[in-house]
mmCIF file of C-alpha atoms in Angstrom:
data_model
loop_
_atom_site.group_PDB
_atom_site.id
_atom_site.type_symbol
_atom_site.label_atom_id
_atom_site.label_comp_id
_atom_site.label_asym_id
_atom_site.label_seq_id
_atom_site.Cartn_x
_atom_site.Cartn_y
_atom_site.Cartn_z
ATOM 1 C CA MET A 1 95.742 82.074 89.831
ATOM 2 C CA GLU A 2 98.098 83.232 87.089
ATOM 3 C CA ASN A 3 96.500 80.877 84.559
ATOM 4 C CA THR A 4 92.990 82.156 85.261
ATOM 5 C CA LEU A 5 93.669 85.850 85.910
ATOM 6 C CA GLY A 6 96.891 86.684 84.066
ATOM 7 C CA LEU A 7 95.325 87.964 80.843
ATOM 8 C CA GLU A 8 92.351 89.436 82.670
ATOM 9 C CA ILE A 9 94.428 91.746 84.863
ATOM 10 C CA ILE A 10 96.386 92.926 81.834
ATOM 11 C CA GLU A 11 93.107 94.021 80.275
ATOM 12 C CA VAL A 12 92.132 95.741 83.535
ATOM 13 C CA VAL A 13 95.195 98.004 83.516
ATOM 14 C CA GLU A 14 94.972 98.491 79.755
ATOM 15 C CA GLN A 15 91.432 99.838 79.979
ATOM 16 C CA ALA A 16 92.353 102.148 82.850
ATOM 17 C CA ALA A 17 95.362 103.471 80.935
ATOM 18 C CA ILE A 18 93.402 104.098 77.738
ATOM 19 C CA ALA A 19 90.672 105.967 79.614
ATOM 20 C CA SER A 20 93.156 108.133 81.517
ATOM 21 C CA SER A 21 95.342 108.853 78.500
ATOM 22 C CA ARG A 22 92.468 110.649 76.781
ATOM 23 C CA TRP A 23 92.969 113.364 79.398
ATOM 24 C CA MET A 24 96.722 113.597 78.963
ATOM 25 C CA GLY A 25 97.922 117.180 78.888
ATOM 26 C CA LYS A 26 94.539 118.723 79.670
ATOM 27 C CA GLY A 27 95.445 119.855 83.185
ATOM 28 C CA GLU A 28 92.625 117.833 84.765
ATOM 29 C CA LYS A 29 94.352 115.420 87.139
ATOM 30 C CA ASN A 30 91.182 114.508 89.051
ATOM 31 C CA THR A 31 89.336 113.666 85.856
ATOM 32 C CA ALA A 32 92.284 111.626 84.571
ATOM 33 C CA ASP A 33 92.138 109.624 87.790
ATOM 34 C CA GLN A 34 88.340 109.310 87.874
ATOM 35 C CA VAL A 35 88.002 107.862 84.374
ATOM 36 C CA ALA A 36 90.822 105.393 85.110
ATOM 37 C CA VAL A 37 89.031 104.266 88.277
ATOM 38 C CA GLU A 38 85.746 103.793 86.427
ATOM 39 C CA ALA A 39 87.355 101.834 83.591
ATOM 40 C CA MET A 40 89.329 99.625 85.970
ATOM 41 C CA ARG A 41 86.294 98.847 88.099
ATOM 42 C CA GLU A 42 84.084 98.106 85.095
ATOM 43 C CA ARG A 43 86.574 95.594 83.685
ATOM 44 C CA MET A 44 87.195 93.986 87.094
ATOM 45 C CA ASN A 45 83.501 93.329 87.527
ATOM 46 C CA LYS A 46 83.531 91.177 84.394
ATOM 47 C CA ILE A 47 86.136 88.780 85.797
ATOM 48 C CA TYR A 48 85.164 85.452 87.375
ATOM 49 C CA MET A 49 86.710 86.107 90.759
ATOM 50 C CA ARG A 50 85.955 87.058 94.349
ATOM 51 C CA GLY A 51 88.079 90.133 94.833
ATOM 52 C CA ARG A 52 88.425 92.604 97.680
ATOM 53 C CA ILE A 53 90.152 95.985 97.451
ATOM 54 C CA VAL A 54 92.725 96.308 100.249
ATOM 55 C CA ILE A 55 94.520 99.326 98.777
ATOM 56 C CA GLY A 56 92.442 101.648 96.664
ATOM 57 C CA GLU A 57 91.132 105.145 96.243
ATOM 58 C CA GLY A 58 90.480 105.708 99.953
ATOM 59 C CA GLU A 59 88.001 104.798 102.661
ATOM 60 C CA ARG A 60 84.402 104.011 101.727
ATOM 61 C CA ASP A 61 83.124 107.453 102.711
ATOM 62 C CA GLU A 62 85.885 109.142 100.689
ATOM 63 C CA ALA A 63 85.786 107.193 97.428
ATOM 64 C CA PRO A 64 82.723 106.167 95.410
ATOM 65 C CA MET A 65 84.595 103.408 93.569
ATOM 66 C CA LEU A 66 87.457 101.021 94.340
ATOM 67 C CA TYR A 67 87.314 102.025 97.986
ATOM 68 C CA ILE A 68 89.068 99.963 100.621
ATOM 69 C CA GLY A 69 86.942 96.922 101.377
ATOM 70 C CA GLU A 70 84.929 97.035 98.146
ATOM 71 C CA GLU A 71 84.222 93.654 96.598
ATOM 72 C CA VAL A 72 84.829 93.323 92.874
ATOM 73 C CA GLY A 73 84.392 90.583 90.318
ATOM 74 C CA ILE A 74 81.360 88.989 88.746
ATOM 75 C CA CYS A 75 81.250 86.450 91.559
ATOM 76 C CA THR A 76 80.674 89.125 94.198
ATOM 77 C CA ARG A 77 77.368 90.215 92.672
ATOM 78 C CA ALA A 78 74.091 89.448 94.395
ATOM 79 C CA ASP A 79 73.154 87.153 91.500
ATOM 80 C CA ALA A 80 76.601 85.555 91.392
ATOM 81 C CA LYS A 81 75.226 82.009 91.486
ATOM 82 C CA ASP A 82 73.658 82.606 88.071
ATOM 83 C CA TYR A 83 77.159 83.022 86.627
ATOM 84 C CA CYS A 84 79.519 80.970 88.773
ATOM 85 C CA ASN A 85 79.948 79.021 91.976
ATOM 86 C CA PRO A 86 81.604 81.522 94.342
ATOM 87 C CA ASP A 87 82.580 78.768 96.785
ATOM 88 C CA GLU A 88 84.869 77.221 94.176
ATOM 89 C CA LEU A 89 86.875 80.404 93.650
ATOM 90 C CA VAL A 90 89.855 81.571 95.672
ATOM 91 C CA GLU A 91 89.279 84.879 97.437
ATOM 92 C CA ILE A 92 91.861 87.422 96.399
ATOM 93 C CA ASP A 93 93.086 90.748 97.749
ATOM 94 C CA ILE A 94 93.752 93.550 95.292
ATOM 95 C CA ALA A 95 95.855 96.707 95.536
ATOM 96 C CA VAL A 96 95.164 99.284 92.840
ATOM 97 C CA ASP A 97 96.408 102.631 91.638
ATOM 98 C CA PRO A 98 94.396 103.254 88.460
ATOM 99 C CA CYS A 99 96.384 106.386 87.607
ATOM 100 C CA GLU A 100 99.791 106.379 89.270
ATOM 101 C CA GLY A 101 101.085 109.874 88.630
ATOM 102 C CA THR A 102 97.934 111.944 88.081
ATOM 103 C CA ASN A 103 99.949 115.139 87.732
ATOM 104 C CA LEU A 104 102.123 113.467 85.112
ATOM 105 C CA VAL A 105 99.039 112.716 83.021
ATOM 106 C CA ALA A 106 97.523 116.155 83.562
ATOM 107 C CA TYR A 107 100.658 117.926 82.360
ATOM 108 C CA GLY A 108 101.709 115.458 79.676
ATOM 109 C CA GLN A 109 104.829 114.292 81.477
ATOM 110 C CA ASN A 110 106.509 110.897 81.332
ATOM 111 C CA GLY A 111 106.164 108.080 83.853
ATOM 112 C CA SER A 112 102.463 107.624 84.619
ATOM 113 C CA MET A 113 100.839 104.195 84.514
ATOM 114 C CA ALA A 114 97.859 102.149 85.663
ATOM 115 C CA VAL A 115 98.927 99.500 88.187
ATOM 116 C CA LEU A 116 97.569 96.739 90.375
ATOM 117 C CA ALA A 117 98.808 93.815 92.447
ATOM 118 C CA ILE A 118 96.870 90.759 93.554
ATOM 119 C CA ALA A 119 97.401 87.885 95.966
ATOM 120 C CA GLU A 120 95.202 85.377 97.756
ATOM 121 C CA LYS A 121 93.207 86.721 100.714
ATOM 122 C CA GLY A 122 95.533 88.122 103.381
ATOM 123 C CA GLY A 123 98.486 88.167 101.003
ATOM 124 C CA LEU A 124 98.907 91.944 100.747
ATOM 125 C CA PHE A 125 99.657 94.343 103.591
ATOM 126 C CA ALA A 126 96.694 96.687 104.051
ATOM 127 C CA ALA A 127 98.791 99.829 104.332
ATOM 128 C CA PRO A 128 97.130 102.885 105.831
ATOM 129 C CA ASP A 129 96.988 106.074 103.787
ATOM 130 C CA PHE A 130 100.223 107.280 105.384
ATOM 131 C CA TYR A 131 103.699 107.796 104.026
ATOM 132 C CA MET A 132 106.509 105.265 103.852
ATOM 133 C CA ARG A 133 110.272 105.507 103.833
ATOM 134 C CA LYS A 134 111.429 103.269 101.004
ATOM 135 C CA LEU A 135 114.546 101.582 99.756
ATOM 136 C CA ALA A 136 114.508 99.669 96.486
ATOM 137 C CA ALA A 137 117.530 98.070 94.816
ATOM 138 C CA PRO A 138 118.442 95.352 92.263
ATOM 139 C CA ALA A 139 118.431 91.648 93.125
ATOM 140 C CA PRO A 140 122.224 91.366 93.711
ATOM 141 C CA ALA A 141 121.873 93.864 96.566
ATOM 142 C CA ARG A 142 118.945 92.117 98.238
ATOM 143 C CA GLY A 143 119.638 91.585 101.916
ATOM 144 C CA HIS A 144 122.854 93.596 101.751
ATOM 145 C CA VAL A 145 121.611 97.171 101.602
ATOM 146 C CA ASP A 146 119.506 98.210 104.580
ATOM 147 C CA ILE A 147 117.063 101.054 105.107
ATOM 148 C CA ASN A 148 118.526 101.679 108.570
ATOM 149 C CA LYS A 149 121.938 102.417 107.088
ATOM 150 C CA SER A 150 122.890 105.799 105.708
ATOM 151 C CA ALA A 151 122.627 106.569 102.018
ATOM 152 C CA THR A 152 126.439 106.729 101.897
ATOM 153 C CA GLN A 153 126.768 103.233 103.383
ATOM 154 C CA ASN A 154 124.123 101.783 101.083
ATOM 155 C CA LEU A 155 125.738 103.296 98.005
ATOM 156 C CA LYS A 156 129.056 101.687 98.922
ATOM 157 C CA ILE A 157 127.341 98.317 99.424
ATOM 158 C CA LEU A 158 125.393 98.716 96.183
ATOM 159 C CA SER A 159 128.603 99.545 94.357
ATOM 160 C CA GLU A 160 130.206 96.341 95.625
ATOM 161 C CA CYS A 161 127.155 94.189 94.844
ATOM 162 C CA LEU A 162 126.845 95.505 91.287
ATOM 163 C CA GLY A 163 130.556 95.728 90.592
ATOM 164 C CA ARG A 164 130.237 99.375 89.602
ATOM 165 C CA ALA A 165 131.790 102.564 90.887
ATOM 166 C CA VAL A 166 129.590 104.720 93.096
ATOM 167 C CA GLU A 167 129.953 107.473 90.493
ATOM 168 C CA GLU A 168 128.164 105.234 87.975
ATOM 169 C CA LEU A 169 125.106 104.707 90.169
ATOM 170 C CA VAL A 170 121.830 106.565 89.674
ATOM 171 C CA VAL A 171 119.413 107.003 92.581
ATOM 172 C CA VAL A 172 115.832 108.130 92.063
ATOM 173 C CA VAL A 173 114.443 110.490 94.701
ATOM 174 C CA MET A 174 111.132 112.331 94.724
ATOM 175 C CA ASP A 175 111.629 116.079 94.409
ATOM 176 C CA ARG A 176 110.314 117.159 97.809
ATOM 177 C CA PRO A 177 111.646 119.567 100.477
ATOM 178 C CA ARG A 178 111.871 116.681 102.952
ATOM 179 C CA HIS A 179 114.578 115.080 100.801
ATOM 180 C CA LYS A 180 116.986 118.026 100.743
ATOM 181 C CA GLU A 181 119.523 116.400 103.086
ATOM 182 C CA LEU A 182 119.166 112.975 101.441
ATOM 183 C CA ILE A 183 119.882 114.441 98.016
ATOM 184 C CA GLN A 184 122.930 116.270 99.334
ATOM 185 C CA GLU A 185 124.282 113.082 100.924
ATOM 186 C CA ILE A 186 123.831 111.036 97.757
ATOM 187 C CA ARG A 187 125.653 113.644 95.710
ATOM 188 C CA GLN A 188 128.451 113.992 98.248
ATOM 189 C CA ALA A 189 128.916 110.217 98.158
ATOM 190 C CA GLY A 190 129.553 110.542 94.427
ATOM 191 C CA ALA A 191 126.367 109.013 92.999
ATOM 192 C CA ARG A 192 124.010 110.734 90.600
ATOM 193 C CA VAL A 193 120.442 111.740 91.458
ATOM 194 C CA ARG A 194 117.403 111.581 89.219
ATOM 195 C CA LEU A 195 114.631 113.723 90.675
ATOM 196 C CA ILE A 196 111.023 112.839 89.900
ATOM 197 C CA SER A 197 107.887 114.819 90.676
ATOM 198 C CA ASP A 198 105.587 111.784 90.985
ATOM 199 C CA GLY A 199 105.387 108.080 90.197
ATOM 200 C CA ASP A 200 107.812 106.225 92.446
ATOM 201 C CA VAL A 201 106.280 102.802 91.659
ATOM 202 C CA SER A 202 107.862 102.918 88.220
ATOM 203 C CA ALA A 203 111.180 103.985 89.732
ATOM 204 C CA ALA A 204 111.155 101.145 92.254
ATOM 205 C CA ILE A 205 110.384 98.506 89.635
ATOM 206 C CA SER A 206 113.005 99.879 87.256
ATOM 207 C CA CYS A 207 115.686 99.006 89.818
ATOM 208 C CA ALA A 208 115.077 95.327 89.142
ATOM 209 C CA PHE A 209 115.590 95.555 85.365
ATOM 210 C CA SER A 210 119.045 95.813 83.829
ATOM 211 C CA GLY A 211 119.517 98.583 81.316
ATOM 212 C CA THR A 212 117.171 101.125 82.906
ATOM 213 C CA ASN A 213 120.081 103.097 84.403
ATOM 214 C CA ILE A 214 118.218 103.218 87.713
ATOM 215 C CA HIS A 215 120.007 101.496 90.568
ATOM 216 C CA ALA A 216 118.078 102.532 93.675
ATOM 217 C CA LEU A 217 115.027 104.352 94.960
ATOM 218 C CA MET A 218 115.431 106.210 98.236
ATOM 219 C CA GLY A 219 113.226 108.511 100.249
ATOM 220 C CA ILE A 220 109.661 108.943 101.453
ATOM 221 C CA GLY A 221 106.559 108.375 99.339
ATOM 222 C CA ALA A 222 103.014 107.135 99.751
ATOM 223 C CA ALA A 223 102.612 103.886 101.719
ATOM 224 C CA PRO A 224 99.968 102.239 99.486
ATOM 225 C CA GLU A 225 102.233 102.609 96.456
ATOM 226 C CA GLY A 226 104.997 101.081 98.572
ATOM 227 C CA VAL A 227 103.003 97.861 98.915
ATOM 228 C CA ILE A 228 102.392 97.725 95.164
ATOM 229 C CA SER A 229 106.108 98.270 94.526
ATOM 230 C CA ALA A 230 106.968 95.564 97.048
ATOM 231 C CA ALA A 231 104.687 93.097 95.250
ATOM 232 C CA ALA A 232 106.503 93.665 91.964
ATOM 233 C CA LEU A 233 109.976 93.520 93.508
ATOM 234 C CA ARG A 234 109.153 90.364 95.416
ATOM 235 C CA CYS A 235 108.233 88.697 92.116
ATOM 236 C CA LEU A 236 111.415 90.010 90.496
ATOM 237 C CA GLY A 237 113.703 89.065 93.376
ATOM 238 C CA GLY A 238 114.714 92.665 93.976
ATOM 239 C CA HIS A 239 115.268 94.406 97.293
ATOM 240 C CA PHE A 240 112.509 96.449 98.902
ATOM 241 C CA GLN A 241 112.085 97.750 102.428
ATOM 242 C CA GLY A 242 109.460 100.097 103.785
ATOM 243 C CA GLN A 243 108.897 101.851 107.089
ATOM 244 C CA LEU A 244 105.693 103.747 107.859
ATOM 245 C CA ILE A 245 106.088 107.465 108.502
ATOM 246 C CA TYR A 246 103.455 108.847 110.844
ATOM 247 C CA ASP A 247 105.009 112.140 111.949
ATOM 248 C CA PRO A 248 103.793 115.160 109.920
ATOM 249 C CA GLU A 249 107.000 116.997 110.845
ATOM 250 C CA VAL A 250 109.048 114.407 108.966
ATOM 251 C CA VAL A 251 106.869 114.414 105.873
ATOM 252 C CA LYS A 252 106.508 118.202 105.924
ATOM 253 C CA THR A 253 102.891 118.050 104.806
ATOM 254 C CA GLY A 254 99.549 118.045 106.561
ATOM 255 C CA LEU A 255 98.234 115.158 104.510
ATOM 256 C CA ILE A 256 98.633 112.482 107.202
ATOM 257 C CA GLY A 257 96.752 113.907 110.150
ATOM 258 C CA GLU A 258 97.316 116.667 112.628
ATOM 259 C CA SER A 259 99.683 115.019 115.099
ATOM 260 C CA LYS A 260 102.197 112.235 115.554
ATOM 261 C CA GLU A 261 100.296 110.964 118.617
ATOM 262 C CA GLY A 262 96.986 110.838 116.765
ATOM 263 C CA ASN A 263 98.536 108.868 113.928
ATOM 264 C CA ILE A 264 100.122 106.351 116.312
ATOM 265 C CA ALA A 265 96.691 105.832 117.899
ATOM 266 C CA ARG A 266 95.176 105.282 114.451
ATOM 267 C CA LEU A 267 97.830 102.695 113.607
ATOM 268 C CA LYS A 268 97.102 100.810 116.843
ATOM 269 C CA GLU A 269 93.419 100.751 115.919
ATOM 270 C CA MET A 270 94.467 99.037 112.690
ATOM 271 C CA GLY A 271 96.451 96.430 114.605
ATOM 272 C CA ILE A 272 99.883 97.965 113.927
ATOM 273 C CA ASN A 273 101.459 98.022 117.391
ATOM 274 C CA ASP A 274 105.026 98.669 116.274
ATOM 275 C CA PRO A 275 104.789 101.821 114.117
ATOM 276 C CA ASP A 276 108.563 101.894 113.528
ATOM 277 C CA ARG A 277 108.802 98.377 112.158
ATOM 278 C CA VAL A 278 110.716 97.909 108.910
ATOM 279 C CA TYR A 279 108.918 95.656 106.434
ATOM 280 C CA ASN A 280 110.551 93.769 103.586
ATOM 281 C CA ALA A 281 108.973 92.780 100.263
ATOM 282 C CA GLU A 282 107.993 89.326 101.516
ATOM 283 C CA GLU A 283 106.125 90.869 104.456
ATOM 284 C CA LEU A 284 104.333 93.535 102.425
ATOM 285 C CA ALA A 285 103.377 91.019 99.730
ATOM 286 C CA SER A 286 103.270 87.757 101.666
ATOM 287 C CA GLY A 287 100.883 85.776 99.467
ATOM 288 C CA GLN A 288 101.869 82.384 98.137
ATOM 289 C CA THR A 289 101.111 83.699 94.654
ATOM 290 C CA VAL A 290 101.551 87.378 93.813
ATOM 291 C CA LEU A 291 100.776 88.996 90.472
ATOM 292 C CA PHE A 292 101.595 92.530 89.393
ATOM 293 C CA ALA A 293 100.366 94.314 86.280
ATOM 294 C CA ALA A 294 100.987 97.773 84.864
ATOM 295 C CA CYS A 295 100.186 99.615 81.653
ATOM 296 C CA GLY A 296 101.862 102.816 80.555
ATOM 297 C CA ILE A 297 99.646 105.884 80.313
ATOM 298 C CA THR A 298 102.412 108.272 79.287
ATOM 299 C CA PRO A 299 105.843 107.066 78.082
ATOM 300 C CA GLY A 300 108.123 105.745 80.813
ATOM 301 C CA THR A 301 111.375 103.937 81.497
ATOM 302 C CA LEU A 302 109.847 100.482 81.122
ATOM 303 C CA MET A 303 106.784 100.984 78.937
ATOM 304 C CA GLU A 304 105.500 103.200 76.167
ATOM 305 C CA GLY A 305 102.403 105.249 76.829
ATOM 306 C CA VAL A 306 99.069 104.823 75.073
ATOM 307 C CA ARG A 307 99.293 105.714 71.388
ATOM 308 C CA PHE A 308 96.090 106.393 69.486
ATOM 309 C CA PHE A 309 95.569 105.869 65.791
ATOM 310 C CA LYS A 310 92.513 106.070 63.580
ATOM 311 C CA GLY A 311 90.081 103.469 64.885
ATOM 312 C CA GLY A 312 92.151 102.195 67.801
ATOM 313 C CA ALA A 313 95.071 102.441 70.181
ATOM 314 C CA ARG A 314 98.285 100.639 71.065
ATOM 315 C CA THR A 315 99.357 99.904 74.628
ATOM 316 C CA GLN A 316 102.366 98.363 76.303
ATOM 317 C CA SER A 317 101.914 96.485 79.559
ATOM 318 C CA LEU A 318 103.967 94.514 82.040
ATOM 319 C CA VAL A 319 102.770 91.520 84.035
ATOM 320 C CA ILE A 320 105.001 89.910 86.656
ATOM 321 C CA SER A 321 104.294 86.620 88.426
ATOM 322 C CA SER A 322 105.806 84.993 91.487
ATOM 323 C CA GLN A 323 104.253 81.710 90.387
ATOM 324 C CA SER A 324 105.920 81.353 86.982
ATOM 325 C CA ARG A 325 108.814 83.685 87.891
ATOM 326 C CA THR A 326 108.322 85.666 84.706
ATOM 327 C CA ALA A 327 108.090 89.287 83.648
ATOM 328 C CA ARG A 328 106.174 89.642 80.388
ATOM 329 C CA PHE A 329 105.943 92.785 78.304
ATOM 330 C CA VAL A 330 102.713 92.801 76.321
ATOM 331 C CA ASP A 331 102.217 94.943 73.224
ATOM 332 C CA THR A 332 98.518 95.213 72.380
ATOM 333 C CA ILE A 333 96.551 96.689 69.503
ATOM 334 C CA HIS A 334 93.038 97.731 70.538
ATOM 335 C CA MET A 335 90.592 98.020 67.629
ATOM 336 C CA PHE A 336 87.736 100.338 68.575
ATOM 337 C CA ASP A 337 86.026 100.280 65.183
ATOM 338 C CA GLU A 338 84.501 97.172 63.656
ATOM 339 C CA PRO A 339 86.702 95.828 60.840
ATOM 340 C CA LYS A 340 85.159 96.695 57.512
ATOM 341 C CA THR A 341 84.507 93.902 55.049
ATOM 342 C CA LEU A 342 85.684 94.599 51.525
ATOM 343 C CA GLN A 343 82.741 94.613 49.149
ATOM 344 C CA LEU A 344 83.627 93.028 45.823
ATOM 345 C CA LYS A 345 81.752 94.180 42.715
#
């Protein structure tokens, strides 16, 4: 799968990032997201694959494009047999976030990117549009830190695993009222806190790379982005755990339904009978082969944002593979104008 789709998925996130970056700083977060969705979908439908969106822009009646269950790829078209033999292609599941950090793009802030993860059919957890309690950490701490332990306990374990004092550790937490007590505990334990307004996928992935000065992600964020983060961390050998949050009182927002009981019933309808289960990276991204790709929209910890120049743009992307066990940073020059031929007299 990596050999046939590796370069293709890089171009998918590149096109989404370029489209969204044109709206950077214009205060139009919905437009920045919409153009990224359109560009991502257009490029996906040129790929010889049989893809199905398992995490996307919402349910079919809520999202016109890249909705959950939508089929993408040239081999899902009605006239597919004119282009390829669909029966010869592996069916793949796709999780997308064409503009991760829409507010970051709208207000010209760092850390937004276009991301996706793919695996063979059934290889990605179809997370509901709920919230998720998350814990991400570097590879040496995998299996040692635990989401059921307190932040204080996990910081001590992380300190031992990394051979660093707790005071040297940096934990990323989303700046939300629900995290007030978590932030206080982290600080009281002696670690430092980096608050972010949006974009916890980037923070989770950064844990797995040395030199980012990010050692853990803690707190509650969106569940779909948790699956995408898990896919990347599984490929990188990092630690990731997630637990669905279905109680609006915990999240302190009305974005996940009106009641705890109603949300539990919805989860059961989706086949999730244990709503309190803790999932690890291998369970959230269980495919035999998992690929992750991201392209910076605005500058971030791992990647530069899109930079335009006369006649083109430059992007920086990241593609991670469980198959080849590699993380590749790709620097690309996109030439929008046709090269001009020098006319000799």
